[in-house]
Short mmCIF file of C-alpha atoms in Angstrom, two decimals:
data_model
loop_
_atom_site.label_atom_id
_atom_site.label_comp_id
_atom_site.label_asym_id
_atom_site.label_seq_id
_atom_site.Cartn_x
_atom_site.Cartn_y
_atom_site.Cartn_z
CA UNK A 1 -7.85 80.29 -8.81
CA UNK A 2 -9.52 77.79 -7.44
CA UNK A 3 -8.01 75.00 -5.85
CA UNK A 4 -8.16 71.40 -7.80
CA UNK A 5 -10.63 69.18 -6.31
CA UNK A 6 -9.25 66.58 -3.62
CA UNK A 7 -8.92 63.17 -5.56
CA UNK A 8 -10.01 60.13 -3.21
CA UNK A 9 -6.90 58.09 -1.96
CA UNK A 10 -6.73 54.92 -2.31
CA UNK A 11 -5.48 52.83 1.07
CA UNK A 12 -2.95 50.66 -0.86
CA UNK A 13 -2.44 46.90 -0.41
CA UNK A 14 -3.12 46.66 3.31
CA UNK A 15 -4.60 43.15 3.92
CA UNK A 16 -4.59 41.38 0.73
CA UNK A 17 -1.32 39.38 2.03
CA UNK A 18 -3.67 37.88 4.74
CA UNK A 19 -6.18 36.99 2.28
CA UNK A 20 -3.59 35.19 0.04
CA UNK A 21 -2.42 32.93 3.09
CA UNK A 22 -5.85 32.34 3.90
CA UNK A 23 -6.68 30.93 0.87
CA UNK A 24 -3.13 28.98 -0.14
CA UNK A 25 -2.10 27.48 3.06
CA UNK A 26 -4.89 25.33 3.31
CA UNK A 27 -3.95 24.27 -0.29
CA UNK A 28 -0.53 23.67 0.71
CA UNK A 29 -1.81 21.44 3.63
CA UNK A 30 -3.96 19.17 1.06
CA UNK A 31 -1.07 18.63 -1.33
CA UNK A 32 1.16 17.93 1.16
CA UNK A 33 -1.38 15.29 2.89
CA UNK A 34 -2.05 13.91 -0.73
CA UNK A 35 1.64 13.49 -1.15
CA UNK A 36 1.48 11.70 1.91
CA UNK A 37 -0.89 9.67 1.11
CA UNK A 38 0.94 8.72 -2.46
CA UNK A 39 3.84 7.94 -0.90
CA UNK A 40 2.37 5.82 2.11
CA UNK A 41 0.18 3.48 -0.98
CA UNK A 42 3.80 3.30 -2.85
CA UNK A 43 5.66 2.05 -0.21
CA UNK A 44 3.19 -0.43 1.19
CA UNK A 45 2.35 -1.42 -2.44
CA UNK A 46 6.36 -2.22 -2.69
CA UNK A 47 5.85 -4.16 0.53
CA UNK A 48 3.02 -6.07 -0.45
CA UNK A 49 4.80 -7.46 -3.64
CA UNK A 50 7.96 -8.55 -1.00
CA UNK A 51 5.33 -10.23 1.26
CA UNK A 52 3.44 -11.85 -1.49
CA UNK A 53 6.85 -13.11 -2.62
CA UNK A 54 7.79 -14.23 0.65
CA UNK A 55 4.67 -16.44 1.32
CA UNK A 56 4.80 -17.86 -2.15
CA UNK A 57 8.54 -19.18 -1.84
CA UNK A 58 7.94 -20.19 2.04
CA UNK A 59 5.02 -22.30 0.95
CA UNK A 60 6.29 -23.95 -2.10
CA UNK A 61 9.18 -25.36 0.14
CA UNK A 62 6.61 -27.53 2.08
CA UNK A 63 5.49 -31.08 1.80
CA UNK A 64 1.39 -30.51 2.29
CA UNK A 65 -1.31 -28.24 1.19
CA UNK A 66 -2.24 -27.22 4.83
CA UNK A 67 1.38 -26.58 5.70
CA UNK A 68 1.57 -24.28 2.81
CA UNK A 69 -1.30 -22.46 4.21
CA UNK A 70 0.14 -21.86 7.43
CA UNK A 71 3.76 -21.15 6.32
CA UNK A 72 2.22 -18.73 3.61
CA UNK A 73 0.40 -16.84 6.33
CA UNK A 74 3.18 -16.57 8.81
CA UNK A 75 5.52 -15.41 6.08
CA UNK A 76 3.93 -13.26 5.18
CA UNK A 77 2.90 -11.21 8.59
CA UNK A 78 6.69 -11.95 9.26
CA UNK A 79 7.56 -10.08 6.22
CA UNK A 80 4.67 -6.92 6.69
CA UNK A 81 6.33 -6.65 10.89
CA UNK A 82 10.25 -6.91 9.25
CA UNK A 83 8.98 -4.07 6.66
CA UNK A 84 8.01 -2.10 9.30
CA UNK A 85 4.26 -2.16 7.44
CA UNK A 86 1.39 -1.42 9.71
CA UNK A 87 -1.78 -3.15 7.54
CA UNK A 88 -5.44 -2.56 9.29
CA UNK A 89 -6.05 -5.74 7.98
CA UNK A 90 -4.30 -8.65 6.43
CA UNK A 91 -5.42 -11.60 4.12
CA UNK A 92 -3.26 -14.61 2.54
CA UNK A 93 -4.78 -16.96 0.12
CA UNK A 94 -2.92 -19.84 -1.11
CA UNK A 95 -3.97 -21.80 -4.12
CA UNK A 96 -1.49 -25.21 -3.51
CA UNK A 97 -3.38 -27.18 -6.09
CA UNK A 98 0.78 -27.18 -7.47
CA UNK A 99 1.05 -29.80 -4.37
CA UNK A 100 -1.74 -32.21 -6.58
CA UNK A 101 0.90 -32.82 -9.39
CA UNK A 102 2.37 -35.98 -9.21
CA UNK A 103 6.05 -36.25 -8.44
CA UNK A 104 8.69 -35.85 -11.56
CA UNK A 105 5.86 -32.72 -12.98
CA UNK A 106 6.59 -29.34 -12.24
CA UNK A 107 3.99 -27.65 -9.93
CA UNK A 108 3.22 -24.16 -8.89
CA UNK A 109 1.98 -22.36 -5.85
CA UNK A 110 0.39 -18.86 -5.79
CA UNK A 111 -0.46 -17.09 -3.05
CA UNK A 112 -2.72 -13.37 -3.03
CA UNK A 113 -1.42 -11.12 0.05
CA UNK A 114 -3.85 -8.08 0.73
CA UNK A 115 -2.91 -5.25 3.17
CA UNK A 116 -5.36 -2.56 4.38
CA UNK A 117 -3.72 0.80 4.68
CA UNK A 118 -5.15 2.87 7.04
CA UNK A 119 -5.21 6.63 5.44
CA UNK A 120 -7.89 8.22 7.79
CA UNK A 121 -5.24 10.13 10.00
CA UNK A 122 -4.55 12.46 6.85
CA UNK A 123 -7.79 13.75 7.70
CA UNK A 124 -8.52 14.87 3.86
CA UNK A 125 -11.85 15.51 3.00
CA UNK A 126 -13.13 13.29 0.51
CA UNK A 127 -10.79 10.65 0.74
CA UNK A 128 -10.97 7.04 1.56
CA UNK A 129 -10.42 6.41 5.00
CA UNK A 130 -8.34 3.34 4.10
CA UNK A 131 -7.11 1.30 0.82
CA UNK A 132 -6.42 -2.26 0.07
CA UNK A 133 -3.49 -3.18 -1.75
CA UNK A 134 -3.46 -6.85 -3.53
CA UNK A 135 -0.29 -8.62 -4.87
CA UNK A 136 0.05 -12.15 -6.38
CA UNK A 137 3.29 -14.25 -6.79
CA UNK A 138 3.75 -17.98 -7.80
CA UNK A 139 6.67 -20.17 -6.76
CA UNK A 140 7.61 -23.45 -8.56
CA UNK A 141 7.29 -26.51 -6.25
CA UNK A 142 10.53 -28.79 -6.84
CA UNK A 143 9.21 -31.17 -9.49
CA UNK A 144 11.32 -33.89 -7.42
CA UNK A 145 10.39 -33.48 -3.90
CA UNK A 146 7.96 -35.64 -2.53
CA UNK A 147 4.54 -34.11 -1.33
CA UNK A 148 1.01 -35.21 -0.37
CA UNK A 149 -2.08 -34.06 -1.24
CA UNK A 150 -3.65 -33.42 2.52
#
């Protein structure tokens, strides 16, 4: 008799574990920076509606245009540095032309807050390094309170 040919071995699974973290964990590490980065835009989007809100109700409690402005403004940094909101960059715009209407009419004031959120410490490839988030409210100027026009 002679004896049955050797049949090559196979050397198992050895390694393919390694291969398998390789390629998922840097997967993981993007979804979990892209969740991140969702939740960061939420939250500050959230924030951005409270400041806008803010601005709009401290400017339509004052007398002028140009104090409108300025209360709008500081209301709204106020509001981003009580939020704890970091912003890159801020911008208020105020339209008081609600402050034009004469006395006894109902006016309006509306005021555009936009927040820059800085996203480049994510460090994911192909995304923005930053986004800006814009939110607009209007407040009703007392149709009784006296105003001026400057």
């Amino acid at each position: 008799m002679t004896p049955a040919p050797r049949e090559p071995r196979l050397h198992g699974d050895q390694g393919s574990e390694a291969i398998q973290a390789a390629i998922v964990t840097p997967l993981l590490i993007a979804f979990l920076c892209l969740a991140i980065a969702a939740g960061r835009l939420a939250v500050a989007g959230g924030k951005a509606d409270a400041a806008a809100e803010d601005a709009a109700r401290a400017a339509s409690l004052q007398r002028t245009q140009l104090a409108a402005e300025s209360a709008a403004a500081d209301a709204a940094t106020r509001s981003f540095a009580d939020q704890g909101v970091r912003c890159a960059s801020t911008d208020v715009n105020v339209d008081a032309s609600g402050f034009t209407v004469p006395v006894g009419q109902v006016g309006y004031v509306t005021v555009t807050v936009r927040c820059t959120v800085d996203l480049s410490d994510l460090l994911l490839p192909g995304a923005p390094g930053s986004r800006t988030l814009t939110s607009t409210f209007t407040s009703v100027v007392d149709a009784f309170r006296a105003r001026q026009d400057t």
